[in-house]
Short mmCIF file of C-alpha atoms and ligand atoms in Angstrom, two decimals:
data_model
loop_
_atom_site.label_atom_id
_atom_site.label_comp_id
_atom_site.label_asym_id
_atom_site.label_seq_id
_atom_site.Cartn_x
_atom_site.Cartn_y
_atom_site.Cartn_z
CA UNK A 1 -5.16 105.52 219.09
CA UNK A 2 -6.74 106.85 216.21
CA UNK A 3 -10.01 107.88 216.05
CA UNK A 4 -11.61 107.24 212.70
CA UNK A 5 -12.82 103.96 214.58
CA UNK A 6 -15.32 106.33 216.51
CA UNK A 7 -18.36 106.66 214.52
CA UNK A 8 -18.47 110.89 215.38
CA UNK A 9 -15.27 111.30 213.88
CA UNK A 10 -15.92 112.86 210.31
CA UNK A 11 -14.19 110.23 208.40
CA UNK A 12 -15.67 107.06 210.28
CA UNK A 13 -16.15 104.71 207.42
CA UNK A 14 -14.49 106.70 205.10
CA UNK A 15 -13.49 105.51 201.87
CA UNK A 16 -9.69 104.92 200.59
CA UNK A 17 -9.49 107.55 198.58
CA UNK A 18 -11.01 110.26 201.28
CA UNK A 19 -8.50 108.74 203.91
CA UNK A 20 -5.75 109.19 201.82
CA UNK A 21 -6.27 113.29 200.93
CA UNK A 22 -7.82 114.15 204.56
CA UNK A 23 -7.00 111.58 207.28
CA UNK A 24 -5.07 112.92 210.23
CA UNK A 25 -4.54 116.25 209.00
CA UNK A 26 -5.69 119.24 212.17
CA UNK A 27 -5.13 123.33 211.21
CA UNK A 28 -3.74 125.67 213.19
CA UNK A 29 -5.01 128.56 213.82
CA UNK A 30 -3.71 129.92 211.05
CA UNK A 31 -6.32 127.94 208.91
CA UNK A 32 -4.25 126.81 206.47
CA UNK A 33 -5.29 124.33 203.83
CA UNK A 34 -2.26 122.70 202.44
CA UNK A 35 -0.45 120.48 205.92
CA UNK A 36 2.21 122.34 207.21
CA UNK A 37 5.64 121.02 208.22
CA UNK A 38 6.67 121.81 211.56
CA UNK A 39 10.55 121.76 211.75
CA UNK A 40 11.66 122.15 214.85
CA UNK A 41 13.56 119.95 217.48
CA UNK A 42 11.54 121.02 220.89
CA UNK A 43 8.57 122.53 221.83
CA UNK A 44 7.88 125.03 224.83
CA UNK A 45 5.45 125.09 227.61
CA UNK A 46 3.38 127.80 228.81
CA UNK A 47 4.67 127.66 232.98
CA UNK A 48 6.85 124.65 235.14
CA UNK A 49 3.58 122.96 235.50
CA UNK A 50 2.73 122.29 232.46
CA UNK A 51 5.79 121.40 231.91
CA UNK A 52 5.77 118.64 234.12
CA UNK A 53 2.47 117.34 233.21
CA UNK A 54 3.55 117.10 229.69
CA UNK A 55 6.64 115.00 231.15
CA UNK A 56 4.82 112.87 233.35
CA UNK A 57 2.30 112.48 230.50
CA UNK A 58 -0.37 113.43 232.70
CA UNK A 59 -1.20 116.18 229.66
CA UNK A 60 -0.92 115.13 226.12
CA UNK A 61 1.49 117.38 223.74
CA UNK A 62 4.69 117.68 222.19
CA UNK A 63 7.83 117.75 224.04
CA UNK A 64 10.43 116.86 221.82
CA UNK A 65 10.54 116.14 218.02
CA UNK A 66 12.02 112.08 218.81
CA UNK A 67 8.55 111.19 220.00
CA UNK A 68 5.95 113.49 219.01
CA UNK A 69 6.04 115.95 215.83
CA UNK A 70 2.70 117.34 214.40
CA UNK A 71 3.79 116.46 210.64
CA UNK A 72 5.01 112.99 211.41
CA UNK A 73 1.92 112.63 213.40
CA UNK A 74 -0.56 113.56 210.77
CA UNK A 75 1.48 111.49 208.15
CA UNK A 76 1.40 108.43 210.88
CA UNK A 77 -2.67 108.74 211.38
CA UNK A 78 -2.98 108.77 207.39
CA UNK A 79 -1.16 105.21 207.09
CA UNK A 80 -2.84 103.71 210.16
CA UNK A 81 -5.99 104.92 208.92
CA UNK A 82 -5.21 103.38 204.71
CA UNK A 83 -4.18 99.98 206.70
CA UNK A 84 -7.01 100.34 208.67
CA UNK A 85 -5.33 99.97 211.72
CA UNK A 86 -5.91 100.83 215.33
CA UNK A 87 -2.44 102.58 215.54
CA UNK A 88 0.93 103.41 213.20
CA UNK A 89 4.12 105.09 214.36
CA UNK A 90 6.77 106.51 211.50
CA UNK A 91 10.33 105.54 211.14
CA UNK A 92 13.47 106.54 209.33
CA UNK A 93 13.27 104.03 206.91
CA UNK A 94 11.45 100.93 205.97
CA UNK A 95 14.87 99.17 206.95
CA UNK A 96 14.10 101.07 210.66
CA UNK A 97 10.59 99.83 211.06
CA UNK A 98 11.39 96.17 210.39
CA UNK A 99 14.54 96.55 212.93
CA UNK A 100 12.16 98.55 215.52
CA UNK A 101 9.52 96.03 215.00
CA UNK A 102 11.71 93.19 216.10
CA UNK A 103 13.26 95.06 218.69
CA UNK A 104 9.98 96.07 220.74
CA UNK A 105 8.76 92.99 220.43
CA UNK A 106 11.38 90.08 220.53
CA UNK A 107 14.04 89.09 222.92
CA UNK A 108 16.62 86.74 223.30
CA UNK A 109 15.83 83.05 223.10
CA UNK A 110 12.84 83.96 220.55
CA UNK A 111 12.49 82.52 217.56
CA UNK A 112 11.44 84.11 214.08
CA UNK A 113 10.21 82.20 210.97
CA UNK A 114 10.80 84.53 207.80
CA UNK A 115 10.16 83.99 204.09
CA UNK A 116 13.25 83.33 201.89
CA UNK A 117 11.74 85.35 199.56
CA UNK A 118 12.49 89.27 201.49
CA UNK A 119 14.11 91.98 200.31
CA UNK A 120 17.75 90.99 200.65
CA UNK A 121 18.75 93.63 204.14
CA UNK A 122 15.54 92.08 205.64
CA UNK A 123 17.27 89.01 205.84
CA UNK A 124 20.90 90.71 206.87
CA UNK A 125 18.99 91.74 209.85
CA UNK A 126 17.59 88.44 210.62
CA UNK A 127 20.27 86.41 210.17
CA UNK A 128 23.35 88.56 211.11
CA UNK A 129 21.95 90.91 213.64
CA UNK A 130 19.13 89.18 215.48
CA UNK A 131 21.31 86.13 215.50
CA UNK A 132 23.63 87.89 217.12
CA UNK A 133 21.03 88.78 220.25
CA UNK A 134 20.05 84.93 220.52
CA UNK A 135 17.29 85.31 218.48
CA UNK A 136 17.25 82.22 216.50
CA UNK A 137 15.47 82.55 212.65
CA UNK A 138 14.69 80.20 209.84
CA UNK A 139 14.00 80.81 206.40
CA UNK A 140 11.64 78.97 204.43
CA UNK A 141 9.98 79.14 201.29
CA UNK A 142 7.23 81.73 200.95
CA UNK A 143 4.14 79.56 199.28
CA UNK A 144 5.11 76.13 201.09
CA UNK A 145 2.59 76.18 204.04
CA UNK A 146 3.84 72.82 204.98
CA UNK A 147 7.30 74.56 205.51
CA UNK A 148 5.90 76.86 207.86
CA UNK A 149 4.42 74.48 209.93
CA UNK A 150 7.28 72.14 209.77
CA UNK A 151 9.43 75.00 210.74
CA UNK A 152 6.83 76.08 214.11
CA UNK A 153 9.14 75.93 217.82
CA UNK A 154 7.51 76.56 221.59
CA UNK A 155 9.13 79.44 220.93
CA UNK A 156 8.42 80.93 218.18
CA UNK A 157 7.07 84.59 218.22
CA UNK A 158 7.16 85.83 214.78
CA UNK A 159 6.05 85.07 210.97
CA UNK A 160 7.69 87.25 208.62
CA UNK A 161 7.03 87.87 204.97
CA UNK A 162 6.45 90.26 202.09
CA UNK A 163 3.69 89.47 199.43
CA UNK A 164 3.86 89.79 195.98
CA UNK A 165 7.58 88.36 196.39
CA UNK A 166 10.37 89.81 194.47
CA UNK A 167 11.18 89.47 191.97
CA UNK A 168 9.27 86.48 190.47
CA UNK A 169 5.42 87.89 191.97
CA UNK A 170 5.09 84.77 194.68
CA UNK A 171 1.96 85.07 196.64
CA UNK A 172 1.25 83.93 200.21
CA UNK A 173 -2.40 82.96 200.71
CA UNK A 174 -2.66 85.93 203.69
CA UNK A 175 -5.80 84.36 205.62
CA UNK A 176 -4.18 81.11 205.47
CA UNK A 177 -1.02 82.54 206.93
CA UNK A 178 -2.32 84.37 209.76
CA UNK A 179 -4.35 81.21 210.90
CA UNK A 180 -1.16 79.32 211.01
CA UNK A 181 0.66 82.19 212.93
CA UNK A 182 -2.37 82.68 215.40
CA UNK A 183 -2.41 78.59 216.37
CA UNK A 184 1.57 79.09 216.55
CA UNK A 185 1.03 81.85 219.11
CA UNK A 186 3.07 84.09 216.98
CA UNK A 187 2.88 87.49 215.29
CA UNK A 188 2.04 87.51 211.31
CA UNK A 189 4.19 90.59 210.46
CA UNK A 190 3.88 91.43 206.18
CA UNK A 191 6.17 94.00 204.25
CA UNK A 192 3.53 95.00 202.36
CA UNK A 193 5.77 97.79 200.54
CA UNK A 194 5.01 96.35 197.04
CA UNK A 195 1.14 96.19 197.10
CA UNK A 196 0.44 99.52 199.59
CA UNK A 197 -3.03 99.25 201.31
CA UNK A 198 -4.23 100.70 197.90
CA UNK A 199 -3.80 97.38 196.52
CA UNK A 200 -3.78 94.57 199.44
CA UNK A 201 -4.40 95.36 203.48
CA UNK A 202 -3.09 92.49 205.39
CA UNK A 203 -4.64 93.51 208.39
CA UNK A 204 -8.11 93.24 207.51
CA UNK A 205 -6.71 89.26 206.22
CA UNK A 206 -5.69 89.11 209.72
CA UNK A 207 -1.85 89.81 210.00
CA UNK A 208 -1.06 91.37 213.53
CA UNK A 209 1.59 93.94 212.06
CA UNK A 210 2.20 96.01 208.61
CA UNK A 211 5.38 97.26 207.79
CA UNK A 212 6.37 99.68 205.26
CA UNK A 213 9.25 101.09 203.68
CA UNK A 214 7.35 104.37 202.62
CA UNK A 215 10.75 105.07 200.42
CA UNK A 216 8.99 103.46 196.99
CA UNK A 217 5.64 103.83 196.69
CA UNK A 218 3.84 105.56 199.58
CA UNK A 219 6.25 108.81 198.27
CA UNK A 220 6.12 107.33 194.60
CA UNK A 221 8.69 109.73 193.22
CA UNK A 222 11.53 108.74 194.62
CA UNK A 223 12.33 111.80 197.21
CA UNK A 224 12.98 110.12 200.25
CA UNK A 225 13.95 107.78 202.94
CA UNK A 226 10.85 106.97 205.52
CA UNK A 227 9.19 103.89 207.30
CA UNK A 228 6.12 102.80 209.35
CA UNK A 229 4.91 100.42 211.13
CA UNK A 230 1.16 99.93 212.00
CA UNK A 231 -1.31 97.63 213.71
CA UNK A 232 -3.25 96.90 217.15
CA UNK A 233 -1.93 99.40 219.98
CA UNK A 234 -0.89 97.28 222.38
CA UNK A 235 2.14 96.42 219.63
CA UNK A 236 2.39 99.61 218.02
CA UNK A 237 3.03 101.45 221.64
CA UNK A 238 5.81 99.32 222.08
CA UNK A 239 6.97 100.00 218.85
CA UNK A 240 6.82 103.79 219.81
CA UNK A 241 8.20 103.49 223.02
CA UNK A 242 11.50 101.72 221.48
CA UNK A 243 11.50 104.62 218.53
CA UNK A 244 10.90 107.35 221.79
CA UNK A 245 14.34 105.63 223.37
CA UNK A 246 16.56 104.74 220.59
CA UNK A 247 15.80 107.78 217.88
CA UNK A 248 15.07 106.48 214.15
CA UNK A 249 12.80 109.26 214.14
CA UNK A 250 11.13 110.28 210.34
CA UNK A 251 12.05 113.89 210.00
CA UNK A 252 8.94 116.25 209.72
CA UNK A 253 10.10 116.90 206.18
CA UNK A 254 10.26 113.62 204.79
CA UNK A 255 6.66 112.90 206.57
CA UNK A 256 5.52 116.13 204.38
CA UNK A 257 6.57 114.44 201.31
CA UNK A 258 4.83 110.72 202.21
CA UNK A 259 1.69 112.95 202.68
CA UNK A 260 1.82 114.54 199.52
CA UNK A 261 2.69 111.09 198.41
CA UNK A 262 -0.37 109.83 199.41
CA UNK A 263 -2.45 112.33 197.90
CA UNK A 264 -2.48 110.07 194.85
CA UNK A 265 -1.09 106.80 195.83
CA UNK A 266 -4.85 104.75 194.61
CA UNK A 267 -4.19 106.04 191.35
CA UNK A 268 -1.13 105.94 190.84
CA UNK A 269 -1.09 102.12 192.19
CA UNK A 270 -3.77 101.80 189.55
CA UNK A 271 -1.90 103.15 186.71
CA UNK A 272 1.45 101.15 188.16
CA UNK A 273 -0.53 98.18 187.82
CA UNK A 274 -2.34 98.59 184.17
CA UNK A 275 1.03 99.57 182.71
CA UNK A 276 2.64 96.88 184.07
CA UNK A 277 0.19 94.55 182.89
CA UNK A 278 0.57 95.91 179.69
CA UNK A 279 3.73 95.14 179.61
CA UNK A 280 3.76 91.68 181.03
CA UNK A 281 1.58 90.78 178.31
CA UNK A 282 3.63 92.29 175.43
CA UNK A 283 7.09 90.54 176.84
CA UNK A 284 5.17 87.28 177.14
CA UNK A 285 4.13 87.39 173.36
CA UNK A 286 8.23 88.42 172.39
CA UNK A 287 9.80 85.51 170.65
CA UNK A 288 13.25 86.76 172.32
CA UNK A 289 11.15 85.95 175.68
CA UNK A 290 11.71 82.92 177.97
CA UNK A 291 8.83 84.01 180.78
CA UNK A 292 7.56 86.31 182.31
CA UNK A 293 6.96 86.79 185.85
CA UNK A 294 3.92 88.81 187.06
CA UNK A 295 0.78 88.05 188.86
CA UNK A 296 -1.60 89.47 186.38
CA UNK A 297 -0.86 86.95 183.96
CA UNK A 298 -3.45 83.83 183.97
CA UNK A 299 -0.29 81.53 183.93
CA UNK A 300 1.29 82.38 186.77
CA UNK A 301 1.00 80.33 189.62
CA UNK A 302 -0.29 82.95 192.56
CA UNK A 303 -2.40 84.73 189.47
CA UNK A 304 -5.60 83.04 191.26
CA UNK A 305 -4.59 84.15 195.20
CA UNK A 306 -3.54 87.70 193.79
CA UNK A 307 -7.43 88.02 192.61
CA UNK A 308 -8.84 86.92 195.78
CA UNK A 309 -6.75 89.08 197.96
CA UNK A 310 -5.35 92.33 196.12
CA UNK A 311 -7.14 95.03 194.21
CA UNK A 312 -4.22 94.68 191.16
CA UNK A 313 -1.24 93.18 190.59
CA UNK A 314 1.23 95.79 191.47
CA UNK A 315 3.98 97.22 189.32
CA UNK A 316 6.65 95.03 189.50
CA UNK A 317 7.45 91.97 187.30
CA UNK A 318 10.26 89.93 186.18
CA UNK A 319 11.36 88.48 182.75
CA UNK A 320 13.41 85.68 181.67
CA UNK A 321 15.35 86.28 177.99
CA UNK A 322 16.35 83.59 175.63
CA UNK A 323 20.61 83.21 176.07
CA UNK A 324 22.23 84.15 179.62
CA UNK A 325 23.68 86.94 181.31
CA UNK A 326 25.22 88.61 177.78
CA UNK A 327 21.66 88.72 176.60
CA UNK A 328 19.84 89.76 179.89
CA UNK A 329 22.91 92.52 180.36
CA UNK A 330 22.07 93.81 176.41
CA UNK A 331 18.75 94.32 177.03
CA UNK A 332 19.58 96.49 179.73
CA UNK A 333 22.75 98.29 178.64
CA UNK A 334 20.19 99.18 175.31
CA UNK A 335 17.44 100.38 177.23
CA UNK A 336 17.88 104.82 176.49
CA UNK A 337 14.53 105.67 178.72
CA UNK A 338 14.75 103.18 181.95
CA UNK A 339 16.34 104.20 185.15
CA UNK A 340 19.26 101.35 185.26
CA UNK A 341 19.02 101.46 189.32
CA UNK A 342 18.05 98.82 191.91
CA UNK A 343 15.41 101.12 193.54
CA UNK A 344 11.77 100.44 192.40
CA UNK A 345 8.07 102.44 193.31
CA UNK A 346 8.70 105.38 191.46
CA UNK A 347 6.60 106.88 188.32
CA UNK A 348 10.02 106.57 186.35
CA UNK A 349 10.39 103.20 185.12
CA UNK A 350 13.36 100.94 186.61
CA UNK A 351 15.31 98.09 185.31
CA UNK A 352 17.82 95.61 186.61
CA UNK A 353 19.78 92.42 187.22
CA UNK A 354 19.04 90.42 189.90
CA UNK A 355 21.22 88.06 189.86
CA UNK A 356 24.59 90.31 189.74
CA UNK A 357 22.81 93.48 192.55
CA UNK A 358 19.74 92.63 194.69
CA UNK A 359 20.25 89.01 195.11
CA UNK A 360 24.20 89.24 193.96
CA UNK A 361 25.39 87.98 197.73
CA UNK A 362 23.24 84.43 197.31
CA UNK A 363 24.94 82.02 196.63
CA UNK A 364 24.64 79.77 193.47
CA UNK A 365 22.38 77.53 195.35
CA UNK A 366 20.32 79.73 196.69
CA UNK A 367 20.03 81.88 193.68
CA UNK A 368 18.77 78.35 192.21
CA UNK A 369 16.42 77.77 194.79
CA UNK A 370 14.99 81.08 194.37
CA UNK A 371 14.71 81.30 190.67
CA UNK A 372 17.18 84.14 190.32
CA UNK A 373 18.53 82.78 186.80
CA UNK A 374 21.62 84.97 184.84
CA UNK A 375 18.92 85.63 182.09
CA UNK A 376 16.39 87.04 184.49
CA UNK A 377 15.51 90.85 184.09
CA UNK A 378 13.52 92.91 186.78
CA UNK A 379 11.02 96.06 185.89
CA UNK A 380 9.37 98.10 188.34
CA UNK A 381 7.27 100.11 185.68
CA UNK A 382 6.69 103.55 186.31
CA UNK A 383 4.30 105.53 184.46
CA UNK A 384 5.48 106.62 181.42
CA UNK A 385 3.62 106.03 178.16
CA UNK A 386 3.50 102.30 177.75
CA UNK A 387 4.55 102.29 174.04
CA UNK A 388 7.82 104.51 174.56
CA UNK A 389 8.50 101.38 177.78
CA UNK A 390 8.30 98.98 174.65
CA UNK A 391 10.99 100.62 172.32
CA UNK A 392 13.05 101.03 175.01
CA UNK A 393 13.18 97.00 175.22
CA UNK A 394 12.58 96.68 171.75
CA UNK A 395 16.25 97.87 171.39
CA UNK A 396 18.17 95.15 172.72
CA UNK A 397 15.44 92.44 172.74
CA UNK A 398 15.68 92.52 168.62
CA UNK A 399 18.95 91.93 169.10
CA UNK A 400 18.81 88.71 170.89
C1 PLP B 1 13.27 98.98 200.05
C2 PLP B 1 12.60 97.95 200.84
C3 PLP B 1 12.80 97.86 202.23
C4 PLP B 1 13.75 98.76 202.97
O1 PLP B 1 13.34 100.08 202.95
P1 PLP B 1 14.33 101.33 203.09
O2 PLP B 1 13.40 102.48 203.14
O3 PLP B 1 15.25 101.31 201.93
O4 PLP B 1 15.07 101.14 204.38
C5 PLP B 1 12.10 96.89 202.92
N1 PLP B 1 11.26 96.05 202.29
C6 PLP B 1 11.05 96.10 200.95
C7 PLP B 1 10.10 95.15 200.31
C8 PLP B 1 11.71 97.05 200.19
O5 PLP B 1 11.51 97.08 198.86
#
């Protein structure tokens, strides 16, 4: 467990910001101040015995880098400790901590409720690989409550979703969510990869489980591939023990980079969030603009719910053009700054398509139901000057 929860540790009660630059980090003996990475596969032991205790776990320590590595270990106390969470364990990817999530804690004959609304392989994994272990899952929509509860079985065990949606900025009233889950008997698990706890912590709303795909924003310039799961022990050990067994381990080196990452994820999220508000607010005033999609703005429907339960509105917001996907495709293809790639979370601004990548495999009904139009645009908006962001739409928005 970690141990900011004990009032002796220096950091009890610490603020974001202090967790984020000092939380889990221990020196060596070498006193160094930056956290080192340790790269190496295996550890040794001083004699047989100890040796043996540290395999029989009678003696904490490091044995072997696929359960315990001193840079993964620091970067997994810093995450636990932003979420404020008892516990967190790092993965290989976001994709891994979702599938190690449902793995330590599902089995066959389970059944998972998950919001329409997830990033696309989220729901791969549900529907074509849990399926496939007789774990039954149904989708519903992310804001109906009454499709939740409709949707409730004796044996349901899980309540998935990610909050702000993407790409239209959907918000799920969190408190009212893990209520539902709790009387349900199931787990409230949230992707909370869009907001980071800088912006929105789930747990302290009452969700049992945060997942993150630390591969956007928790690195923030686009570096690498990582994970993590956190929450109450009892589910994160679990968690461990099926990462321990099966191996989608975070290398010490990505783990480095998340806790650089870190360093200056509240401001960052900060600056993510005023520059994309700036920009929401510009594209909504563009006569060449059908709506816009973002939480920040007074007229969107979860603007209210985003106040009461995140710090800002994130980075990421959608935009309907006037015409179809010629238009939408002109404004991209004139864009000279953007990064024309499906990957969001990074300082460098991104733009795409929806309709023809992320949610290209739905189809045309289920791109209706979940507003993914042919003249929709996506931005996750990085942090580049907001006026340059402008021109670069500018160019093939006046052209409309
Ligand atoms: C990218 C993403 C994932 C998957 O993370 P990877 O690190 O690419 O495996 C999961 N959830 C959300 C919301 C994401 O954006």
């Amino acid at each position: 467990m970690t141990d900011f929860f004990d009032e002796n540790h220096p950091l009890f009660g610490a603020e974001l910001d202090t967790l984020a630059i000092r939380a889990g980090q221990t020196r060596t003996q070498e006193g160094e101040h930056g956290e080192p990475i340790f790269t190496t596969s295996s550890y040794v032991f001083e004699s047989a015995q100890q040796a043996a205790n540290r395999f029989s776990g009678e003696e904490p320590g490091n044995v072997y880098s696929r359960y315990t590595n001193p840079t993964v270990r620091t970067f997994e106390q810093r995450i636990a400790a932003l979420e404020g969470a008892e516990e967190g364990v790092a993965t290989a990817s976001g994709m891994a901590a979702i599938l190690s999530t449902c793995m330590a804690l599902l089995k066959s004959g389970d059944h998972v409720i998950c919001s329409r609304s997830v990033f696309g392989t989220t729901t791969m994994l549900f529907t074509k690989y849990m399926e496939r272990f007789g774990v039954q899952v149904d989708l519903v929509n992310l804001t109906d409550l009454s499709q939740w509860t409709a949707a409730v079985k004796p044996n349901t065990k899980l309540f998935f979703l990610e909050t702000p949606s993407n790409p239209l900025c959907d918000v799920a009233d969190l408190e009212k969510m893990s209520q539902l889950a709790k009387e349900s008997g199931s787990l409230l698990v949230v992707d909370n990869c869009f907001c980071t706890p800088a912006l929105q912590q789930p747990l302290a709303l009452g969700a049992d489980i945060v997942v993150h795909s630390a591969t956007k924003y928790l690195d923030g310039q686009g570096r690498c591939l990582g994970g993590a799961v956190v929450g109450r022990s009892e589910h994160i050990q679990e968690v461990l023990a099926f990462i321990r067994t099966c191996g989608p381990t975070m290398s010490p080196f990505n783990a480095w980079v998340f806790l650089k990452g870190l360093e200056t994820l509240r401001i960052r999220m900060q600056a993510h969030s005023q520059n994309a508000l700036a920009l929401a607010n510009w594209l909504n005033q563009h006569k060449n603009v059908e709506r816009v999609y973002y939480s920040g703005l007074e007229s969107h429907p979860g603007h209210e719910l985003a106040l009461k339960q995140q710090r800002a509105f994130g980075g990421v917001l959608s935009f309907k053009v006037n015409g179809g996907r010629k238009e939408a495709w002109q404004v991209i293809d004139s864009t000279r700054i953007m990064s024309l790639t499906a990957n969001l979370g990074d300082v460098k601004t991104t733009i795409v398509h929806p309709a023809t990548t992320t949610h290209g495999r739905l189809d045309e009904d289920s791109k209706r139901e979940a507003g993914i139009s042919e003249n929709l645009i996506r931005v996750a908006v990085g942090l580049e000057a907001i006026e340059d962001l402008q021109k670069d739409l500018s160019r093939g928005l006046d052209l409309i």
